[in-house]
mmCIF file of C-alpha atoms and ligand atoms in Angstrom:
data_model
loop_
_atom_site.group_PDB
_atom_site.id
_atom_site.type_symbol
_atom_site.label_atom_id
_atom_site.label_comp_id
_atom_site.label_asym_id
_atom_site.label_seq_id
_atom_site.Cartn_x
_atom_site.Cartn_y
_atom_site.Cartn_z
ATOM 1 C CA MET C 1 -8.328 19.792 2.868
ATOM 2 C CA SER C 2 -8.931 16.518 1.031
ATOM 3 C CA ASN C 3 -11.879 14.377 1.960
ATOM 4 C CA LEU C 4 -9.727 11.418 3.084
ATOM 5 C CA LYS C 5 -7.529 13.643 5.227
ATOM 6 C CA LYS C 6 -10.620 15.037 6.951
ATOM 7 C CA ILE C 7 -11.814 11.521 7.747
ATOM 8 C CA LEU C 8 -8.429 10.430 9.095
ATOM 9 C CA LYS C 9 -7.778 13.625 11.087
ATOM 10 C CA ASN C 10 -11.219 14.440 12.417
ATOM 11 C CA LYS C 11 -12.822 10.981 12.288
ATOM 12 C CA LYS C 12 -15.442 12.667 10.132
ATOM 13 C CA THR C 13 -18.151 10.352 8.792
ATOM 14 C CA CYS C 14 -18.424 11.086 5.103
ATOM 15 C CA LYS C 15 -18.228 8.787 2.122
ATOM 16 C CA SER C 16 -14.893 8.100 0.518
ATOM 17 C CA ILE C 17 -13.834 5.439 -1.969
ATOM 18 C CA TRP C 18 -10.618 4.377 -3.656
ATOM 19 C CA PHE C 19 -9.043 1.024 -4.533
ATOM 20 C CA MET C 20 -5.615 -0.451 -3.985
ATOM 21 C CA ARG C 21 -4.045 -1.079 -7.406
ATOM 22 C CA GLN C 22 -6.617 1.195 -9.014
ATOM 23 C CA ALA C 23 -3.874 2.272 -11.410
ATOM 24 C CA GLY C 24 -2.856 -1.001 -12.977
ATOM 25 C CA ARG C 25 -3.214 -3.877 -15.346
ATOM 26 C CA TYR C 26 -7.020 -4.201 -15.356
ATOM 27 C CA LEU C 27 -7.230 -0.839 -17.149
ATOM 28 C CA PRO C 28 -6.803 -0.946 -20.948
ATOM 29 C CA GLU C 29 -5.377 2.586 -20.888
ATOM 30 C CA PHE C 30 -2.661 1.379 -18.474
ATOM 31 C CA ARG C 31 -1.874 -1.685 -20.604
ATOM 32 C CA GLU C 32 -1.532 0.596 -23.617
ATOM 33 C CA ILE C 33 1.213 2.615 -21.883
ATOM 34 C CA ARG C 34 2.799 -0.532 -20.417
ATOM 35 C CA LYS C 35 3.059 -2.098 -23.876
ATOM 36 C CA ASN C 36 5.506 0.577 -24.931
ATOM 37 C CA ASN C 37 7.337 0.610 -21.593
ATOM 38 C CA PRO C 38 8.578 -2.916 -20.878
ATOM 39 C CA ASP C 39 10.919 -1.821 -18.077
ATOM 40 C CA PHE C 40 8.632 -1.400 -15.049
ATOM 41 C CA ILE C 41 11.123 0.514 -12.892
ATOM 42 C CA LYS C 42 11.859 2.903 -15.735
ATOM 43 C CA LEU C 43 8.131 3.478 -16.056
ATOM 44 C CA CYS C 44 7.874 4.225 -12.320
ATOM 45 C CA MET C 45 10.736 6.696 -12.779
ATOM 46 C CA ASN C 46 9.083 8.469 -15.696
ATOM 47 C CA SER C 47 7.385 11.367 -13.870
ATOM 48 C CA GLU C 48 5.134 12.340 -16.736
ATOM 49 C CA LEU C 49 3.824 8.831 -17.439
ATOM 50 C CA SER C 50 3.626 7.980 -13.745
ATOM 51 C CA SER C 51 1.430 11.034 -13.209
ATOM 52 C CA GLU C 52 -0.701 10.156 -16.225
ATOM 53 C CA ILE C 53 -1.235 6.570 -14.963
ATOM 54 C CA THR C 54 -2.085 7.875 -11.465
ATOM 55 C CA LEU C 55 -4.853 9.995 -12.973
ATOM 56 C CA GLN C 56 -6.279 7.287 -15.264
ATOM 57 C CA PRO C 57 -8.688 5.776 -12.679
ATOM 58 C CA ILE C 58 -9.675 9.252 -11.474
ATOM 59 C CA LYS C 59 -10.649 10.272 -15.001
ATOM 60 C CA ARG C 60 -12.500 7.042 -15.638
ATOM 61 C CA PHE C 61 -14.317 6.661 -12.297
ATOM 62 C CA ASN C 62 -14.006 10.009 -10.488
ATOM 63 C CA LEU C 63 -12.700 8.206 -7.357
ATOM 64 C CA ASP C 64 -12.153 10.264 -4.179
ATOM 65 C CA SER C 65 -8.420 9.575 -3.951
ATOM 66 C CA ALA C 66 -5.517 8.981 -6.292
ATOM 67 C CA ILE C 67 -2.597 6.762 -5.273
ATOM 68 C CA ILE C 68 0.691 7.647 -6.871
ATOM 69 C CA PHE C 69 1.839 5.127 -9.471
ATOM 70 C CA SER C 70 5.094 3.747 -8.065
ATOM 71 C CA ASP C 71 6.132 0.609 -6.172
ATOM 72 C CA ILE C 72 7.247 -0.352 -2.667
ATOM 73 C CA LEU C 73 10.428 -1.839 -4.186
ATOM 74 C CA ILE C 74 11.551 1.565 -5.400
ATOM 75 C CA VAL C 75 13.148 2.026 -1.945
ATOM 76 C CA PRO C 76 15.562 -0.962 -2.136
ATOM 77 C CA TYR C 77 16.210 0.088 -5.736
ATOM 78 C CA ALA C 78 17.179 3.608 -4.611
ATOM 79 C CA LEU C 79 19.442 2.013 -1.983
ATOM 80 C CA GLY C 80 21.422 0.333 -4.731
ATOM 81 C CA GLN C 81 19.706 -3.052 -5.131
ATOM 82 C CA ASN C 82 18.739 -3.435 -8.770
ATOM 83 C CA LEU C 83 15.657 -5.373 -9.741
ATOM 84 C CA LYS C 84 13.596 -6.513 -12.631
ATOM 85 C CA PHE C 85 9.972 -7.607 -12.884
ATOM 86 C CA ASP C 86 9.492 -11.026 -14.344
ATOM 87 C CA LYS C 87 6.085 -11.671 -15.892
ATOM 88 C CA ASP C 88 5.756 -15.043 -14.143
ATOM 89 C CA LEU C 89 8.052 -14.807 -11.133
ATOM 90 C CA GLY C 90 7.184 -11.256 -10.039
ATOM 91 C CA PRO C 91 9.892 -8.887 -8.800
ATOM 92 C CA GLN C 92 13.438 -10.280 -8.836
ATOM 93 C CA LEU C 93 16.006 -8.366 -6.812
ATOM 94 C CA GLU C 94 19.723 -8.836 -7.239
ATOM 95 C CA LYS C 95 21.598 -10.418 -4.327
ATOM 96 C CA PHE C 96 21.536 -8.266 -1.187
ATOM 97 C CA ASN C 97 24.883 -6.649 -0.435
ATOM 98 C CA GLU C 98 24.957 -5.810 3.275
ATOM 99 C CA LYS C 99 27.980 -3.553 3.074
ATOM 100 C CA ASN C 100 26.581 -1.500 0.187
ATOM 101 C CA PHE C 101 23.238 -1.242 1.947
ATOM 102 C CA LEU C 102 24.686 -0.061 5.264
ATOM 103 C CA ASN C 103 26.908 2.445 3.478
ATOM 104 C CA ALA C 104 24.185 3.861 1.228
ATOM 105 C CA ASN C 105 24.305 7.594 0.763
ATOM 106 C CA VAL C 106 21.252 9.694 1.680
ATOM 107 C CA ASN C 107 21.826 12.224 -1.093
ATOM 108 C CA ASP C 108 22.046 9.511 -3.750
ATOM 109 C CA PHE C 109 18.875 7.958 -2.360
ATOM 110 C CA ILE C 110 16.913 11.206 -2.572
ATOM 111 C CA LYS C 111 18.308 12.028 -6.007
ATOM 112 C CA LYS C 112 17.316 8.638 -7.360
ATOM 113 C CA LEU C 113 13.765 9.072 -6.073
ATOM 114 C CA ASP C 114 13.407 12.601 -7.375
ATOM 115 C CA PRO C 115 11.186 11.495 -10.333
ATOM 116 C CA VAL C 116 8.645 10.140 -7.818
ATOM 117 C CA TYR C 117 8.495 13.515 -6.070
ATOM 118 C CA LYS C 118 8.165 15.291 -9.423
ATOM 119 C CA ALA C 119 5.302 12.969 -10.387
ATOM 120 C CA ILE C 120 3.540 13.739 -7.076
ATOM 121 C CA ASN C 121 4.032 17.451 -7.594
ATOM 122 C CA THR C 122 2.625 17.372 -11.143
ATOM 123 C CA THR C 123 -0.293 15.143 -10.122
ATOM 124 C CA ARG C 124 -1.253 17.278 -7.129
ATOM 125 C CA LYS C 125 -1.613 20.305 -9.388
ATOM 126 C CA LYS C 126 -3.972 18.395 -11.679
ATOM 127 C CA LEU C 127 -6.193 16.981 -8.917
ATOM 128 C CA GLN C 128 -9.162 18.814 -7.462
ATOM 129 C CA LYS C 129 -8.324 19.906 -3.943
ATOM 130 C CA GLU C 130 -10.980 17.767 -2.261
ATOM 131 C CA LYS C 131 -9.335 14.660 -3.728
ATOM 132 C CA SER C 132 -6.537 13.059 -1.777
ATOM 133 C CA LEU C 133 -3.194 12.092 -3.282
ATOM 134 C CA ILE C 134 -1.978 9.006 -1.415
ATOM 135 C CA SER C 135 1.685 8.098 -1.202
ATOM 136 C CA PHE C 136 2.927 4.778 0.122
ATOM 137 C CA VAL C 137 5.851 2.750 1.407
ATOM 138 C CA GLY C 138 6.392 -0.922 2.183
ATOM 139 C CA ALA C 139 6.954 -1.797 5.858
ATOM 140 C CA PRO C 140 10.441 -3.191 6.665
ATOM 141 C CA TRP C 141 9.382 -6.839 7.020
ATOM 142 C CA THR C 142 7.638 -6.902 3.638
ATOM 143 C CA LEU C 143 10.588 -5.182 1.976
ATOM 144 C CA LEU C 144 13.033 -7.643 3.568
ATOM 145 C CA ILE C 145 11.045 -10.567 2.155
ATOM 146 C CA TYR C 146 11.981 -9.287 -1.309
ATOM 147 C CA MET C 147 15.400 -7.798 -0.502
ATOM 148 C CA LEU C 148 16.715 -10.972 1.130
ATOM 149 C CA ASN C 149 14.711 -13.259 -1.128
ATOM 150 C CA LEU C 150 13.156 -14.980 1.898
ATOM 151 C CA ARG C 151 10.140 -16.373 0.138
ATOM 152 C CA ASN C 152 10.291 -19.536 -1.945
ATOM 153 C CA ASN C 153 6.623 -19.556 -2.746
ATOM 154 C CA LYS C 154 3.580 -17.948 -1.207
ATOM 155 C CA ASN C 155 3.531 -19.907 2.026
ATOM 156 C CA ARG C 156 7.038 -21.129 2.580
ATOM 157 C CA PHE C 157 9.823 -18.870 3.619
ATOM 158 C CA ASN C 158 13.021 -18.975 5.500
ATOM 159 C CA ILE C 159 13.000 -16.921 8.706
ATOM 160 C CA GLU C 160 16.150 -18.695 9.950
ATOM 161 C CA LYS C 161 18.093 -16.938 7.224
ATOM 162 C CA LEU C 162 16.972 -13.636 8.655
ATOM 163 C CA LYS C 163 17.589 -14.578 12.296
ATOM 164 C CA GLN C 164 21.124 -15.683 11.456
ATOM 165 C CA MET C 165 22.043 -12.275 10.059
ATOM 166 C CA LYS C 166 24.157 -10.549 12.691
ATOM 167 C CA LYS C 167 23.250 -7.076 11.589
ATOM 168 C CA ILE C 168 19.527 -7.545 11.085
ATOM 169 C CA GLU C 169 18.627 -4.946 13.750
ATOM 170 C CA GLU C 170 20.872 -2.394 12.125
ATOM 171 C CA ILE C 171 19.431 -3.199 8.692
ATOM 172 C CA ILE C 172 15.864 -2.704 9.908
ATOM 173 C CA GLN C 173 16.706 0.571 11.633
ATOM 174 C CA LYS C 174 18.463 1.837 8.523
ATOM 175 C CA LEU C 175 15.497 0.855 6.393
ATOM 176 C CA ILE C 176 13.147 2.738 8.736
ATOM 177 C CA HIS C 177 15.393 5.780 8.478
ATOM 178 C CA TYR C 178 15.162 5.774 4.674
ATOM 179 C CA LEU C 179 11.439 5.030 4.674
ATOM 180 C CA CYS C 180 10.866 8.078 6.881
ATOM 181 C CA ILE C 181 12.818 10.219 4.422
ATOM 182 C CA HIS C 182 10.717 8.870 1.556
ATOM 183 C CA ILE C 183 7.463 9.477 3.472
ATOM 184 C CA LYS C 184 8.473 13.050 4.298
ATOM 185 C CA ASN C 185 9.619 13.869 0.762
ATOM 186 C CA GLN C 186 6.427 12.481 -0.761
ATOM 187 C CA ASN C 187 4.444 14.600 1.695
ATOM 188 C CA ASN C 188 6.498 17.714 0.883
ATOM 189 C CA ALA C 189 5.887 17.106 -2.810
ATOM 190 C CA GLY C 190 2.121 17.194 -2.305
ATOM 191 C CA ALA C 191 0.923 13.774 -1.095
ATOM 192 C CA ASP C 192 -1.463 14.307 1.812
ATOM 193 C CA VAL C 193 -1.841 10.746 3.159
ATOM 194 C CA VAL C 194 0.562 7.787 3.372
ATOM 195 C CA GLN C 195 -0.340 4.093 3.340
ATOM 196 C CA ILE C 196 2.142 1.650 4.878
ATOM 197 C CA PHE C 197 1.907 -1.790 3.240
ATOM 198 C CA ASP C 198 2.950 -4.791 5.323
ATOM 199 C CA SER C 199 1.619 -7.271 2.760
ATOM 200 C CA TRP C 200 3.542 -10.258 4.125
ATOM 201 C CA ALA C 201 2.985 -9.608 7.852
ATOM 202 C CA GLY C 202 0.926 -12.818 7.926
ATOM 203 C CA LEU C 203 4.095 -14.884 7.420
ATOM 204 C CA ILE C 204 5.710 -13.774 10.682
ATOM 205 C CA PRO C 205 5.738 -16.444 13.408
ATOM 206 C CA GLU C 206 3.693 -15.355 16.425
ATOM 207 C CA GLU C 207 6.677 -15.004 18.745
ATOM 208 C CA ASN C 208 8.365 -12.564 16.365
ATOM 209 C CA ILE C 209 5.429 -10.409 15.352
ATOM 210 C CA LYS C 210 6.166 -7.574 17.752
ATOM 211 C CA LYS C 211 9.753 -7.307 16.643
ATOM 212 C CA TYR C 212 9.202 -7.531 12.882
ATOM 213 C CA CYS C 213 5.745 -6.034 12.445
ATOM 214 C CA PHE C 214 4.377 -3.983 15.359
ATOM 215 C CA ASP C 215 7.606 -2.200 16.347
ATOM 216 C CA PRO C 216 8.720 -1.112 12.843
ATOM 217 C CA ASN C 217 5.177 -0.013 11.901
ATOM 218 C CA LYS C 218 4.982 1.927 15.158
ATOM 219 C CA LEU C 219 8.206 3.809 14.430
ATOM 220 C CA LEU C 220 6.886 4.766 10.987
ATOM 221 C CA VAL C 221 3.498 5.846 12.394
ATOM 222 C CA ASN C 222 5.180 7.880 15.152
ATOM 223 C CA PHE C 223 7.255 9.628 12.512
ATOM 224 C CA CYS C 224 4.078 10.425 10.553
ATOM 225 C CA LYS C 225 2.368 11.750 13.668
ATOM 226 C CA LYS C 226 5.322 13.977 14.522
ATOM 227 C CA ASN C 227 5.111 15.383 10.998
ATOM 228 C CA GLU C 228 1.299 15.516 10.958
ATOM 229 C CA ILE C 229 1.031 13.130 8.039
ATOM 230 C CA PRO C 230 -2.248 11.169 8.064
ATOM 231 C CA ASN C 231 -1.392 7.476 7.855
ATOM 232 C CA ILE C 232 -3.046 4.138 7.103
ATOM 233 C CA CYS C 233 -1.459 0.799 8.018
ATOM 234 C CA PHE C 234 -2.115 -2.507 6.278
ATOM 235 C CA PRO C 235 -0.695 -5.473 8.250
ATOM 236 C CA LYS C 236 -2.181 -8.043 5.906
ATOM 237 C CA GLY C 237 -2.857 -11.570 7.130
ATOM 238 C CA ILE C 238 -2.300 -11.192 10.886
ATOM 239 C CA GLY C 239 -5.849 -12.294 11.824
ATOM 240 C CA ASN C 240 -7.035 -11.372 15.308
ATOM 241 C CA LYS C 241 -3.651 -9.739 15.970
ATOM 242 C CA TYR C 242 -5.150 -6.719 14.200
ATOM 243 C CA LEU C 243 -6.406 -5.930 17.724
ATOM 244 C CA GLU C 244 -2.961 -5.801 19.294
ATOM 245 C CA PHE C 245 -1.563 -4.044 16.224
ATOM 246 C CA ASN C 246 -4.143 -1.291 16.588
ATOM 247 C CA ILE C 247 -3.563 -0.852 20.326
ATOM 248 C CA LEU C 248 0.230 -0.761 20.030
ATOM 249 C CA VAL C 249 0.788 1.038 16.713
ATOM 250 C CA LYS C 250 -2.182 3.471 16.899
ATOM 251 C CA PRO C 251 -2.338 4.425 13.226
ATOM 252 C CA ASP C 252 -4.902 6.966 11.987
ATOM 253 C CA GLY C 253 -6.322 4.373 9.603
ATOM 254 C CA LEU C 254 -6.259 0.601 9.349
ATOM 255 C CA ASN C 255 -6.938 -1.340 6.141
ATOM 256 C CA LEU C 256 -8.719 -4.637 6.754
ATOM 257 C CA ASP C 257 -7.846 -7.735 4.762
ATOM 258 C CA SER C 258 -10.564 -10.067 3.475
ATOM 259 C CA GLN C 259 -10.111 -12.561 6.324
ATOM 260 C CA ILE C 260 -11.300 -10.075 8.927
ATOM 261 C CA GLU C 261 -15.017 -10.173 9.706
ATOM 262 C CA PRO C 262 -16.309 -6.600 9.401
ATOM 263 C CA SER C 263 -18.535 -6.975 12.502
ATOM 264 C CA TRP C 264 -15.514 -8.193 14.531
ATOM 265 C CA ALA C 265 -13.507 -5.223 13.295
ATOM 266 C CA LYS C 266 -16.235 -2.743 14.205
ATOM 267 C CA GLU C 267 -16.529 -4.242 17.675
ATOM 268 C CA ASN C 268 -12.828 -4.559 18.430
ATOM 269 C CA LEU C 269 -10.801 -2.019 16.483
ATOM 270 C CA LYS C 270 -11.411 1.259 18.272
ATOM 271 C CA ASN C 271 -10.144 4.814 17.850
ATOM 272 C CA VAL C 272 -9.072 4.176 14.294
ATOM 273 C CA VAL C 273 -10.610 4.768 10.874
ATOM 274 C CA LEU C 274 -11.238 1.442 9.183
ATOM 275 C CA GLN C 275 -10.749 0.991 5.456
ATOM 276 C CA GLY C 276 -11.322 -1.760 2.929
ATOM 277 C CA GLY C 277 -11.786 -5.482 3.504
ATOM 278 C CA LEU C 278 -13.889 -6.537 0.514
ATOM 279 C CA ASP C 279 -12.318 -9.525 -1.236
ATOM 280 C CA PRO C 280 -11.087 -8.315 -4.662
ATOM 281 C CA SER C 281 -12.136 -11.645 -6.196
ATOM 282 C CA VAL C 282 -15.826 -10.735 -5.708
ATOM 283 C CA LEU C 283 -15.394 -8.327 -8.614
ATOM 284 C CA LEU C 284 -14.887 -11.402 -10.803
ATOM 285 C CA LYS C 285 -18.263 -12.830 -9.780
ATOM 286 C CA LYS C 286 -21.784 -12.053 -10.988
ATOM 287 C CA GLU C 287 -22.968 -8.549 -10.269
ATOM 288 C CA ASN C 288 -25.548 -9.571 -7.648
ATOM 289 C CA GLU C 289 -22.932 -11.590 -5.746
ATOM 290 C CA MET C 290 -20.538 -8.664 -5.809
ATOM 291 C CA ILE C 291 -23.214 -6.296 -4.497
ATOM 292 C CA GLU C 292 -24.197 -8.756 -1.790
ATOM 293 C CA ALA C 293 -20.598 -9.007 -0.605
ATOM 294 C CA ALA C 294 -20.164 -5.223 -0.723
ATOM 295 C CA THR C 295 -23.394 -4.666 1.231
ATOM 296 C CA LYS C 296 -21.911 -6.549 4.170
ATOM 297 C CA TYR C 297 -19.326 -3.765 4.500
ATOM 298 C CA THR C 298 -21.516 -0.759 3.709
ATOM 299 C CA GLU C 299 -24.192 -1.957 6.128
ATOM 300 C CA CYS C 300 -21.776 -2.781 8.930
ATOM 301 C CA PHE C 301 -19.880 0.498 8.695
ATOM 302 C CA LYS C 302 -22.677 2.948 7.874
ATOM 303 C CA ASP C 303 -22.651 5.854 10.343
ATOM 304 C CA THR C 304 -18.981 5.249 11.150
ATOM 305 C CA SER C 305 -15.875 6.769 9.591
ATOM 306 C CA TYR C 306 -15.120 4.035 7.084
ATOM 307 C CA VAL C 307 -13.252 4.309 3.781
ATOM 308 C CA PHE C 308 -14.511 1.959 1.087
ATOM 309 C CA ASN C 309 -11.702 -0.131 -0.437
ATOM 310 C CA LEU C 310 -10.675 -3.772 -0.833
ATOM 311 C CA GLY C 311 -8.868 -6.404 1.222
ATOM 312 C CA HIS C 312 -6.025 -6.415 -1.340
ATOM 313 C CA GLY C 313 -5.370 -4.879 -4.756
ATOM 314 C CA LEU C 314 -7.711 -5.081 -7.750
ATOM 315 C CA LEU C 315 -6.915 -8.214 -9.736
ATOM 316 C CA PRO C 316 -5.560 -7.783 -13.280
ATOM 317 C CA GLU C 317 -8.486 -9.759 -14.750
ATOM 318 C CA THR C 318 -11.109 -7.388 -13.251
ATOM 319 C CA ASP C 319 -13.554 -5.862 -15.719
ATOM 320 C CA PRO C 320 -13.444 -2.046 -15.375
ATOM 321 C CA ASP C 321 -17.236 -1.951 -15.838
ATOM 322 C CA LYS C 322 -17.608 -4.019 -12.666
ATOM 323 C CA VAL C 323 -15.469 -1.470 -10.844
ATOM 324 C CA LYS C 324 -17.794 1.246 -12.123
ATOM 325 C CA LYS C 325 -20.825 -0.718 -10.883
ATOM 326 C CA LEU C 326 -19.300 -1.179 -7.446
ATOM 327 C CA ILE C 327 -18.563 2.534 -7.181
ATOM 328 C CA ASN C 328 -22.130 3.412 -8.215
ATOM 329 C CA PHE C 329 -23.499 0.975 -5.659
ATOM 330 C CA TYR C 330 -21.420 2.556 -2.889
ATOM 331 C CA ARG C 331 -22.231 6.134 -3.886
ATOM 332 C CA ASN C 332 -25.980 5.413 -3.980
ATOM 333 C CA TYR C 333 -26.064 3.360 -0.786
ATOM 334 C CA GLU C 334 -27.973 4.998 2.044
HETATM 335 O O1 CP3 Z 401 -2.553 1.646 -8.027
HETATM 336 C C1 CP3 Z 401 -1.821 1.536 -7.025
HETATM 337 O O2 CP3 Z 401 -2.155 0.885 -6.015
HETATM 338 C C2 CP3 Z 401 -0.507 2.248 -6.994
HETATM 339 C C3 CP3 Z 401 0.621 1.541 -7.442
HETATM 340 C C4 CP3 Z 401 1.193 0.339 -6.704
HETATM 341 C C5 CP3 Z 401 1.940 -0.644 -7.393
HETATM 342 N N1 CP3 Z 401 2.499 -1.469 -6.468
HETATM 343 C C6 CP3 Z 401 2.096 -0.700 -8.856
HETATM 344 C C7 CP3 Z 401 2.422 -1.978 -9.485
HETATM 345 C C8 CP3 Z 401 1.234 0.019 -5.335
HETATM 346 C C9 CP3 Z 401 0.547 0.682 -4.153
HETATM 347 C C10 CP3 Z 401 2.091 -1.124 -5.206
HETATM 348 C C11 CP3 Z 401 2.427 -1.728 -3.904
HETATM 349 C C12 CP3 Z 401 3.148 -2.993 -3.878
HETATM 350 N N2 CP3 Z 401 4.111 -3.459 -4.734
HETATM 351 C C13 CP3 Z 401 3.015 -3.958 -2.839
HETATM 352 C C14 CP3 Z 401 2.117 -3.814 -1.631
HETATM 353 C C15 CP3 Z 401 0.693 -4.069 -1.944
HETATM 354 C C16 CP3 Z 401 0.392 -5.476 -2.340
HETATM 355 O O3 CP3 Z 401 -0.016 -5.660 -3.501
HETATM 356 O O4 CP3 Z 401 0.578 -6.378 -1.516
HETATM 357 C C17 CP3 Z 401 3.877 -5.022 -3.144
HETATM 358 C C18 CP3 Z 401 4.069 -6.293 -2.317
HETATM 359 C C19 CP3 Z 401 4.573 -4.685 -4.340
HETATM 360 C C20 CP3 Z 401 5.607 -5.482 -5.050
HETATM 361 C C21 CP3 Z 401 5.189 -5.848 -6.407
HETATM 362 N N3 CP3 Z 401 5.105 -4.967 -7.466
HETATM 363 C C22 CP3 Z 401 4.821 -7.132 -6.894
HETATM 364 C C23 CP3 Z 401 4.750 -8.382 -6.038
HETATM 365 C C24 CP3 Z 401 4.523 -6.997 -8.260
HETATM 366 C C25 CP3 Z 401 4.187 -8.090 -9.277
HETATM 367 C C26 CP3 Z 401 2.925 -8.744 -9.071
HETATM 368 C C27 CP3 Z 401 1.724 -7.811 -8.961
HETATM 369 O O5 CP3 Z 401 1.108 -7.823 -7.900
HETATM 370 O O6 CP3 Z 401 1.433 -7.083 -9.920
HETATM 371 C C28 CP3 Z 401 4.654 -5.634 -8.586
HETATM 372 C C29 CP3 Z 401 4.399 -5.021 -9.908
HETATM 373 C C30 CP3 Z 401 3.445 -3.903 -9.967
HETATM 374 N N4 CP3 Z 401 3.386 -2.859 -9.093
HETATM 375 C C31 CP3 Z 401 2.482 -3.701 -10.986
HETATM 376 C C32 CP3 Z 401 1.834 -2.488 -10.691
HETATM 377 C C33 CP3 Z 401 0.774 -1.806 -11.515
HETATM 378 C C34 CP3 Z 401 2.250 -4.609 -12.202
HETATM 379 C C35 CP3 Z 401 3.246 -4.239 -13.228
HETATM 380 C C36 CP3 Z 401 2.966 -4.844 -14.550
HETATM 381 O O7 CP3 Z 401 3.361 -6.001 -14.743
HETATM 382 O O8 CP3 Z 401 2.406 -4.146 -15.380
#
């Protein structure tokens, strides 16, 4: 059994470290592949390259877990909504077609995602068995932000547009149905843990948070539990509502964002394995500042089942040598 799975299942206290976006633009070996593969979705759908990219940070840093190189937007793509990645604007999805979405065909969906499952299968065979292979999905709210183009810029978005949609409930339920299929198929292919990203949960108005964040995450976590798939939730940006999230959703693991005080988390978030929290921008600072910031987490969570990670993904401008130094610090910390 992989180290991460043991921690999540048995609340075992052993060391484990991986990083969100560990396979990405900060690595020269990734940029080398990316240079020759300008279409990001095509790259995600290339099983061989996707597996190679997944293993790049493992080879370089010997991290405890690999996360499959893919994207949360692969799900709307497989449901018929084409997209492209713009260098400046980020992901651009074509206009949402409600009828097409509600009539999507399960077999087409699975067939389209087959390269992801192949990549997981190939990668699992190449990984040592004590290393975890993490799969992931986006939570419905975060996917809808992109699918319905609800966000104008980082802090302004149009929830009225969503509330006015007559079939929003049906759309969310359908999305959950497909996400469960994708979770199960990734698990069958050899992924032993799933992380559920709700990156934009912090944009939900307080009165709607149960409906758009807690309830959908809970349905996904319940599905994982029924299928014995260890799971980690990441409801980024919800502040002290992490408490209510944890009590209602009851995931196996909970990734902290950088706004959450580690001591508050330790005190308040019970019966769950905590992960991450360290601000990824500290890796851009001087080494002693980075170590000081990291010590806050290692010290607070020593003797508990904590998985070392960040409060969001590694930034593209991160120096890989800094990543190496952070890993060495964590491994040598007593
Ligand atoms: O290493 C890993 O973590 C695995 C791969 C991974 C990617 N995306 C690859 C990727 C994971 C786990 C994701 C999740 C993802 N994708 C999220 C949730 C986590 C988060 O960051 O909040 C979201 C919101 C997306 C959607 C997405 N994909 C955006 C907004 C962007 C563009 C901006 C950005 O953050 O890079 C992407 C592109 C993307 N996904 C890249 C990578 C390596 C960069 C592609 C490139 O330009 O080379």
